[in-house]
Amino acid sequence: PELTNRKGIVFHRDNARPHTSLVTRQKLLELGWDVLPHPPYSPDLAPSDYFLFRFLQNSLNGKNFNNDDDIKSYLIQFFANKNHKFYERGIMMLPERWQKVIDQNGQHITE
């Protein structure tokens, strides 16, 4: 399938039990939203995995923390210092990522 042919709202969900329940599936059908197929686990389709955590990992390289409070403080500052465009970019990259997964028959994307 081609993502570029879709119009309206496209709902991306993982396969967590609340997202696959009958009530949820019925509501999505009622709303008329397209639901992207999602492999059981795909780091290529989770913006937190392929986008957000990559930036977090890079920011942590070479850092050492003395205690849990230092780590917590660092993480709070890391997330607070990202503006809405940073998060928006990660979400807006999703359709392109989804299409790559489809093009590779669900195989992991190597970059």
mmCIF file of N, CA and C in Angstrom:
data_model
loop_
_atom_site.group_PDB
_atom_site.id
_atom_site.type_symbol
_atom_site.label_atom_id
_atom_site.label_comp_id
_atom_site.label_asym_id
_atom_site.label_seq_id
_atom_site.Cartn_x
_atom_site.Cartn_y
_atom_site.Cartn_z
ATOM 1 N N PRO A 1 0.817 -1.195 0.000
ATOM 2 C CA PRO A 1 0.000 0.000 0.000
ATOM 3 C C PRO A 1 0.857 1.254 0.000
ATOM 4 N N GLU A 2 0.324 2.280 -0.566
ATOM 5 C CA GLU A 2 1.021 3.571 -0.615
ATOM 6 C C GLU A 2 0.416 4.509 0.407
ATOM 7 N N LEU A 3 1.239 5.017 1.276
ATOM 8 C CA LEU A 3 0.766 5.971 2.273
ATOM 9 C C LEU A 3 0.378 7.290 1.630
ATOM 10 N N THR A 4 1.032 7.642 0.534
ATOM 11 C CA THR A 4 0.787 8.931 -0.105
ATOM 12 C C THR A 4 -0.616 9.044 -0.684
ATOM 13 N N ASN A 5 -1.307 7.925 -0.882
ATOM 14 C CA ASN A 5 -2.658 7.964 -1.439
ATOM 15 C C ASN A 5 -3.724 8.194 -0.371
ATOM 16 N N ARG A 6 -3.331 8.200 0.874
ATOM 17 C CA ARG A 6 -4.299 8.328 1.967
ATOM 18 C C ARG A 6 -4.734 9.776 2.130
ATOM 19 N N LYS A 7 -5.965 9.953 2.571
ATOM 20 C CA LYS A 7 -6.492 11.288 2.836
ATOM 21 C C LYS A 7 -7.150 11.264 4.201
ATOM 22 N N GLY A 8 -7.188 12.398 4.855
ATOM 23 C CA GLY A 8 -7.821 12.463 6.158
ATOM 24 C C GLY A 8 -6.888 11.992 7.252
ATOM 25 N N ILE A 9 -7.476 11.463 8.327
ATOM 26 C CA ILE A 9 -6.707 11.068 9.501
ATOM 27 C C ILE A 9 -6.197 9.648 9.332
ATOM 28 N N VAL A 10 -4.919 9.483 9.611
ATOM 29 C CA VAL A 10 -4.295 8.164 9.608
ATOM 30 C C VAL A 10 -3.843 7.905 11.035
ATOM 31 N N PHE A 11 -4.339 6.840 11.628
ATOM 32 C CA PHE A 11 -4.057 6.517 13.021
ATOM 33 C C PHE A 11 -2.952 5.483 13.088
ATOM 34 N N HIS A 12 -1.905 5.805 13.837
ATOM 35 C CA HIS A 12 -0.806 4.857 14.032
ATOM 36 C C HIS A 12 -0.858 4.387 15.465
ATOM 37 N N ARG A 13 -0.925 3.100 15.644
ATOM 38 C CA ARG A 13 -0.965 2.525 16.980
ATOM 39 C C ARG A 13 -0.009 1.350 17.024
ATOM 40 N N ASP A 14 0.433 1.041 18.235
ATOM 41 C CA ASP A 14 1.211 -0.176 18.374
ATOM 42 C C ASP A 14 0.235 -1.307 18.691
ATOM 43 N N ASN A 15 0.753 -2.455 18.990
ATOM 44 C CA ASN A 15 -0.119 -3.606 19.222
ATOM 45 C C ASN A 15 -0.417 -3.851 20.692
ATOM 46 N N ALA A 16 -0.338 -2.793 21.501
ATOM 47 C CA ALA A 16 -0.691 -2.928 22.913
ATOM 48 C C ALA A 16 -2.160 -3.329 23.033
ATOM 49 N N ARG A 17 -2.453 -4.116 24.040
ATOM 50 C CA ARG A 17 -3.809 -4.654 24.208
ATOM 51 C C ARG A 17 -4.908 -3.582 24.145
ATOM 52 N N PRO A 18 -4.759 -2.418 24.828
ATOM 53 C CA PRO A 18 -5.840 -1.413 24.731
ATOM 54 C C PRO A 18 -6.041 -0.891 23.304
ATOM 55 N N HIS A 19 -5.010 -0.896 22.499
ATOM 56 C CA HIS A 19 -5.107 -0.375 21.138
ATOM 57 C C HIS A 19 -5.717 -1.377 20.170
ATOM 58 N N THR A 20 -5.699 -2.653 20.535
ATOM 59 C CA THR A 20 -6.237 -3.678 19.644
ATOM 60 C C THR A 20 -7.560 -4.245 20.147
ATOM 61 N N SER A 21 -8.082 -3.697 21.231
ATOM 62 C CA SER A 21 -9.330 -4.215 21.790
ATOM 63 C C SER A 21 -10.481 -3.981 20.815
ATOM 64 N N LEU A 22 -11.526 -4.767 20.966
ATOM 65 C CA LEU A 22 -12.698 -4.663 20.104
ATOM 66 C C LEU A 22 -13.313 -3.263 20.183
ATOM 67 N N VAL A 23 -13.400 -2.699 21.389
ATOM 68 C CA VAL A 23 -13.992 -1.372 21.569
ATOM 69 C C VAL A 23 -13.190 -0.334 20.772
ATOM 70 N N THR A 24 -11.868 -0.401 20.864
ATOM 71 C CA THR A 24 -11.017 0.545 20.145
ATOM 72 C C THR A 24 -11.168 0.363 18.641
ATOM 73 N N ARG A 25 -11.130 -0.873 18.183
ATOM 74 C CA ARG A 25 -11.260 -1.132 16.736
ATOM 75 C C ARG A 25 -12.614 -0.664 16.209
ATOM 76 N N GLN A 26 -13.680 -0.862 16.997
ATOM 77 C CA GLN A 26 -15.005 -0.401 16.586
ATOM 78 C C GLN A 26 -15.056 1.119 16.498
ATOM 79 N N LYS A 27 -14.447 1.789 17.469
ATOM 80 C CA LYS A 27 -14.449 3.261 17.470
ATOM 81 C C LYS A 27 -13.688 3.798 16.263
ATOM 82 N N LEU A 28 -12.550 3.212 15.944
ATOM 83 C CA LEU A 28 -11.771 3.646 14.779
ATOM 84 C C LEU A 28 -12.561 3.434 13.489
ATOM 85 N N LEU A 29 -13.276 2.330 13.409
ATOM 86 C CA LEU A 29 -14.116 2.049 12.249
ATOM 87 C C LEU A 29 -15.240 3.077 12.155
ATOM 88 N N GLU A 30 -15.852 3.385 13.297
ATOM 89 C CA GLU A 30 -16.927 4.379 13.353
ATOM 90 C C GLU A 30 -16.429 5.757 12.911
ATOM 91 N N LEU A 31 -15.212 6.110 13.325
ATOM 92 C CA LEU A 31 -14.641 7.401 12.959
ATOM 93 C C LEU A 31 -14.196 7.449 11.499
ATOM 94 N N GLY A 32 -14.028 6.283 10.894
ATOM 95 C CA GLY A 32 -13.595 6.232 9.498
ATOM 96 C C GLY A 32 -12.115 6.520 9.317
ATOM 97 N N TRP A 33 -11.318 6.328 10.369
ATOM 98 C CA TRP A 33 -9.888 6.604 10.286
ATOM 99 C C TRP A 33 -9.160 5.421 9.673
ATOM 100 N N ASP A 34 -8.176 5.706 8.847
ATOM 101 C CA ASP A 34 -7.277 4.659 8.365
ATOM 102 C C ASP A 34 -6.363 4.268 9.516
ATOM 103 N N VAL A 35 -6.120 2.985 9.677
ATOM 104 C CA VAL A 35 -5.216 2.499 10.707
ATOM 105 C C VAL A 35 -4.038 1.835 10.012
ATOM 106 N N LEU A 36 -2.846 2.324 10.313
ATOM 107 C CA LEU A 36 -1.653 1.748 9.704
ATOM 108 C C LEU A 36 -1.400 0.365 10.278
ATOM 109 N N PRO A 37 -1.099 -0.612 9.434
ATOM 110 C CA PRO A 37 -0.706 -1.910 9.966
ATOM 111 C C PRO A 37 0.628 -1.756 10.694
ATOM 112 N N HIS A 38 0.788 -2.502 11.760
ATOM 113 C CA HIS A 38 1.986 -2.351 12.579
ATOM 114 C C HIS A 38 2.533 -3.732 12.935
ATOM 115 N N PRO A 39 3.792 -3.998 12.598
ATOM 116 C CA PRO A 39 4.393 -5.270 13.005
ATOM 117 C C PRO A 39 4.353 -5.399 14.525
ATOM 118 N N PRO A 40 4.497 -6.617 15.069
ATOM 119 C CA PRO A 40 4.438 -6.795 16.519
ATOM 120 C C PRO A 40 5.381 -5.863 17.272
ATOM 121 N N TYR A 41 6.594 -5.685 16.790
ATOM 122 C CA TYR A 41 7.489 -4.695 17.375
ATOM 123 C C TYR A 41 8.346 -4.146 16.263
ATOM 124 N N SER A 42 8.304 -2.860 16.095
ATOM 125 C CA SER A 42 9.104 -2.241 15.048
ATOM 126 C C SER A 42 9.700 -0.941 15.561
ATOM 127 N N PRO A 43 11.009 -0.928 15.856
ATOM 128 C CA PRO A 43 11.629 0.320 16.277
ATOM 129 C C PRO A 43 11.614 1.366 15.165
ATOM 130 N N ASP A 44 11.378 0.920 13.929
ATOM 131 C CA ASP A 44 11.332 1.840 12.802
ATOM 132 C C ASP A 44 10.040 2.635 12.766
ATOM 133 N N LEU A 45 9.032 2.183 13.492
ATOM 134 C CA LEU A 45 7.737 2.856 13.469
ATOM 135 C C LEU A 45 7.382 3.504 14.804
ATOM 136 N N ALA A 46 8.298 3.508 15.721
ATOM 137 C CA ALA A 46 8.068 4.151 17.012
ATOM 138 C C ALA A 46 8.908 5.416 17.066
ATOM 139 N N PRO A 47 8.279 6.591 16.921
ATOM 140 C CA PRO A 47 9.065 7.830 16.928
ATOM 141 C C PRO A 47 9.968 7.958 18.148
ATOM 142 N N SER A 48 9.527 7.407 19.279
ATOM 143 C CA SER A 48 10.382 7.475 20.466
ATOM 144 C C SER A 48 11.666 6.683 20.256
ATOM 145 N N ASP A 49 11.599 5.580 19.533
ATOM 146 C CA ASP A 49 12.791 4.749 19.303
ATOM 147 C C ASP A 49 13.705 5.339 18.239
ATOM 148 N N TYR A 50 13.164 5.624 17.054
ATOM 149 C CA TYR A 50 14.048 6.013 15.954
ATOM 150 C C TYR A 50 14.395 7.496 15.961
ATOM 151 N N PHE A 51 13.665 8.296 16.678
ATOM 152 C CA PHE A 51 13.918 9.744 16.649
ATOM 153 C C PHE A 51 14.343 10.265 18.013
ATOM 154 N N LEU A 52 13.440 10.235 18.956
ATOM 155 C CA LEU A 52 13.676 10.855 20.260
ATOM 156 C C LEU A 52 14.840 10.206 21.007
ATOM 157 N N PHE A 53 14.826 8.872 21.130
ATOM 158 C CA PHE A 53 15.857 8.209 21.917
ATOM 159 C C PHE A 53 17.227 8.293 21.266
ATOM 160 N N ARG A 54 17.263 8.414 19.942
ATOM 161 C CA ARG A 54 18.546 8.582 19.257
ATOM 162 C C ARG A 54 19.196 9.899 19.698
ATOM 163 N N PHE A 55 18.407 10.972 19.765
ATOM 164 C CA PHE A 55 18.930 12.261 20.232
ATOM 165 C C PHE A 55 19.325 12.185 21.706
ATOM 166 N N LEU A 56 18.514 11.508 22.498
ATOM 167 C CA LEU A 56 18.830 11.361 23.913
ATOM 168 C C LEU A 56 20.122 10.572 24.093
ATOM 169 N N GLN A 57 20.259 9.480 23.363
ATOM 170 C CA GLN A 57 21.477 8.676 23.461
ATOM 171 C C GLN A 57 22.711 9.500 23.100
ATOM 172 N N ASN A 58 22.602 10.271 22.033
ATOM 173 C CA ASN A 58 23.738 11.112 21.629
ATOM 174 C C ASN A 58 24.081 12.142 22.707
ATOM 175 N N SER A 59 23.068 12.684 23.370
ATOM 176 C CA SER A 59 23.332 13.686 24.405
ATOM 177 C C SER A 59 23.964 13.067 25.646
ATOM 178 N N LEU A 60 23.760 11.774 25.840
ATOM 179 C CA LEU A 60 24.297 11.085 27.017
ATOM 180 C C LEU A 60 25.712 10.554 26.805
ATOM 181 N N ASN A 61 26.168 10.510 25.572
ATOM 182 C CA ASN A 61 27.514 9.986 25.295
ATOM 183 C C ASN A 61 28.564 10.731 26.114
ATOM 184 N N GLY A 62 29.347 9.967 26.839
ATOM 185 C CA GLY A 62 30.435 10.544 27.626
ATOM 186 C C GLY A 62 30.025 11.135 28.956
ATOM 187 N N LYS A 63 28.743 11.101 29.284
ATOM 188 C CA LYS A 63 28.265 11.679 30.552
ATOM 189 C C LYS A 63 28.326 10.625 31.662
ATOM 190 N N ASN A 64 28.633 11.073 32.847
ATOM 191 C CA ASN A 64 28.601 10.232 34.038
ATOM 192 C C ASN A 64 27.766 10.944 35.092
ATOM 193 N N PHE A 65 26.974 10.169 35.817
ATOM 194 C CA PHE A 65 26.106 10.737 36.840
ATOM 195 C C PHE A 65 26.446 10.115 38.183
ATOM 196 N N ASN A 66 26.352 10.918 39.229
ATOM 197 C CA ASN A 66 26.695 10.453 40.568
ATOM 198 C C ASN A 66 25.541 9.756 41.277
ATOM 199 N N ASN A 67 24.310 10.100 40.887
ATOM 200 C CA ASN A 67 23.156 9.508 41.563
ATOM 201 C C ASN A 67 21.907 9.657 40.698
ATOM 202 N N ASP A 68 20.820 9.049 41.151
ATOM 203 C CA ASP A 68 19.560 9.074 40.404
ATOM 204 C C ASP A 68 19.010 10.484 40.247
ATOM 205 N N ASP A 69 19.203 11.328 41.252
ATOM 206 C CA ASP A 69 18.704 12.702 41.159
ATOM 207 C C ASP A 69 19.394 13.477 40.044
ATOM 208 N N ASP A 70 20.685 13.244 39.860
ATOM 209 C CA ASP A 70 21.410 13.907 38.771
ATOM 210 C C ASP A 70 20.879 13.463 37.415
ATOM 211 N N ILE A 71 20.598 12.177 37.301
ATOM 212 C CA ILE A 71 20.050 11.641 36.039
ATOM 213 C C ILE A 71 18.672 12.242 35.780
ATOM 214 N N LYS A 72 17.836 12.237 36.813
ATOM 215 C CA LYS A 72 16.481 12.779 36.679
ATOM 216 C C LYS A 72 16.530 14.246 36.269
ATOM 217 N N SER A 73 17.370 15.018 36.894
ATOM 218 C CA SER A 73 17.513 16.437 36.574
ATOM 219 C C SER A 73 17.968 16.628 35.124
ATOM 220 N N TYR A 74 18.927 15.816 34.697
ATOM 221 C CA TYR A 74 19.421 15.908 33.320
ATOM 222 C C TYR A 74 18.302 15.610 32.320
ATOM 223 N N LEU A 75 17.535 14.549 32.585
ATOM 224 C CA LEU A 75 16.456 14.169 31.668
ATOM 225 C C LEU A 75 15.363 15.229 31.609
ATOM 226 N N ILE A 76 15.000 15.777 32.736
ATOM 227 C CA ILE A 76 13.990 16.839 32.757
ATOM 228 C C ILE A 76 14.459 18.014 31.910
ATOM 229 N N GLN A 77 15.706 18.390 32.070
ATOM 230 C CA GLN A 77 16.260 19.504 31.293
ATOM 231 C C GLN A 77 16.335 19.157 29.807
ATOM 232 N N PHE A 78 16.747 17.930 29.482
ATOM 233 C CA PHE A 78 16.840 17.505 28.080
ATOM 234 C C PHE A 78 15.491 17.668 27.384
ATOM 235 N N PHE A 79 14.435 17.114 27.979
ATOM 236 C CA PHE A 79 13.115 17.167 27.349
ATOM 237 C C PHE A 79 12.545 18.588 27.338
ATOM 238 N N ALA A 80 12.783 19.347 28.375
ATOM 239 C CA ALA A 80 12.254 20.713 28.456
ATOM 240 C C ALA A 80 12.922 21.645 27.446
ATOM 241 N N ASN A 81 14.159 21.363 27.099
ATOM 242 C CA ASN A 81 14.893 22.231 26.171
ATOM 243 C C ASN A 81 14.547 21.981 24.708
ATOM 244 N N LYS A 82 13.766 20.969 24.427
ATOM 245 C CA LYS A 82 13.344 20.695 23.051
ATOM 246 C C LYS A 82 12.052 21.458 22.777
ATOM 247 N N ASN A 83 12.042 22.236 21.707
ATOM 248 C CA ASN A 83 10.827 22.986 21.382
ATOM 249 C C ASN A 83 9.832 22.092 20.634
ATOM 250 N N HIS A 84 8.641 22.606 20.411
ATOM 251 C CA HIS A 84 7.591 21.797 19.786
ATOM 252 C C HIS A 84 7.971 21.355 18.372
ATOM 253 N N LYS A 85 8.795 22.139 17.681
ATOM 254 C CA LYS A 85 9.212 21.752 16.321
ATOM 255 C C LYS A 85 10.048 20.479 16.342
ATOM 256 N N PHE A 86 10.839 20.278 17.373
ATOM 257 C CA PHE A 86 11.638 19.059 17.512
ATOM 258 C C PHE A 86 10.720 17.834 17.553
ATOM 259 N N TYR A 87 9.706 17.876 18.413
ATOM 260 C CA TYR A 87 8.775 16.756 18.547
ATOM 261 C C TYR A 87 7.920 16.600 17.283
ATOM 262 N N GLU A 88 7.519 17.720 16.715
ATOM 263 C CA GLU A 88 6.707 17.689 15.493
ATOM 264 C C GLU A 88 7.470 17.013 14.358
ATOM 265 N N ARG A 89 8.755 17.321 14.240
ATOM 266 C CA ARG A 89 9.569 16.730 13.171
ATOM 267 C C ARG A 89 9.605 15.208 13.295
ATOM 268 N N GLY A 90 9.756 14.704 14.515
ATOM 269 C CA GLY A 90 9.774 13.260 14.726
ATOM 270 C C GLY A 90 8.477 12.604 14.298
ATOM 271 N N ILE A 91 7.366 13.245 14.600
ATOM 272 C CA ILE A 91 6.064 12.701 14.221
ATOM 273 C C ILE A 91 5.851 12.813 12.717
ATOM 274 N N MET A 92 6.264 13.918 12.125
ATOM 275 C CA MET A 92 6.058 14.118 10.691
ATOM 276 C C MET A 92 6.921 13.189 9.845
ATOM 277 N N MET A 93 7.977 12.632 10.417
ATOM 278 C CA MET A 93 8.817 11.680 9.699
ATOM 279 C C MET A 93 8.177 10.296 9.627
ATOM 280 N N LEU A 94 7.145 10.071 10.428
ATOM 281 C CA LEU A 94 6.536 8.749 10.527
ATOM 282 C C LEU A 94 6.009 8.205 9.199
ATOM 283 N N PRO A 95 5.269 8.974 8.390
ATOM 284 C CA PRO A 95 4.776 8.397 7.132
ATOM 285 C C PRO A 95 5.902 7.877 6.227
ATOM 286 N N GLU A 96 6.992 8.624 6.150
ATOM 287 C CA GLU A 96 8.119 8.178 5.330
ATOM 288 C C GLU A 96 8.723 6.894 5.896
ATOM 289 N N ARG A 97 8.844 6.817 7.226
ATOM 290 C CA ARG A 97 9.367 5.614 7.866
ATOM 291 C C ARG A 97 8.443 4.431 7.613
ATOM 292 N N TRP A 98 7.146 4.674 7.751
ATOM 293 C CA TRP A 98 6.163 3.610 7.543
ATOM 294 C C TRP A 98 6.293 3.069 6.125
ATOM 295 N N GLN A 99 6.423 3.957 5.146
ATOM 296 C CA GLN A 99 6.541 3.523 3.758
ATOM 297 C C GLN A 99 7.816 2.702 3.549
ATOM 298 N N LYS A 100 8.911 3.083 4.196
ATOM 299 C CA LYS A 100 10.152 2.308 4.082
ATOM 300 C C LYS A 100 9.980 0.900 4.640
ATOM 301 N N VAL A 101 9.276 0.781 5.769
ATOM 302 C CA VAL A 101 9.023 -0.536 6.352
ATOM 303 C C VAL A 101 8.200 -1.377 5.383
ATOM 304 N N ILE A 102 7.176 -0.779 4.780
ATOM 305 C CA ILE A 102 6.345 -1.488 3.807
ATOM 306 C C ILE A 102 7.194 -1.912 2.611
ATOM 307 N N ASP A 103 8.018 -0.986 2.099
ATOM 308 C CA ASP A 103 8.859 -1.286 0.939
ATOM 309 C C ASP A 103 9.842 -2.415 1.224
ATOM 310 N N GLN A 104 10.251 -2.567 2.488
ATOM 311 C CA GLN A 104 11.209 -3.607 2.855
ATOM 312 C C GLN A 104 10.511 -4.836 3.459
ATOM 313 N N ASN A 105 9.218 -4.946 3.227
ATOM 314 C CA ASN A 105 8.438 -6.083 3.716
ATOM 315 C C ASN A 105 8.604 -6.312 5.213
ATOM 316 N N GLY A 106 8.629 -5.227 5.976
ATOM 317 C CA GLY A 106 8.686 -5.320 7.418
ATOM 318 C C GLY A 106 10.074 -5.522 7.999
ATOM 319 N N GLN A 107 11.078 -5.606 7.145
ATOM 320 C CA GLN A 107 12.452 -5.780 7.636
ATOM 321 C C GLN A 107 12.936 -4.492 8.285
ATOM 322 N N HIS A 108 13.814 -4.636 9.254
ATOM 323 C CA HIS A 108 14.369 -3.483 9.964
ATOM 324 C C HIS A 108 15.104 -2.560 8.994
ATOM 325 N N ILE A 109 14.915 -1.263 9.167
ATOM 326 C CA ILE A 109 15.579 -0.256 8.323
ATOM 327 C C ILE A 109 16.970 -0.001 8.890
ATOM 328 N N THR A 110 17.964 -0.129 8.044
ATOM 329 C CA THR A 110 19.314 0.192 8.476
ATOM 330 C C THR A 110 19.710 1.511 7.835
ATOM 331 N N GLU A 111 20.235 2.387 8.637
ATOM 332 C CA GLU A 111 20.585 3.713 8.119
ATOM 333 C C GLU A 111 22.034 3.985 8.300
#
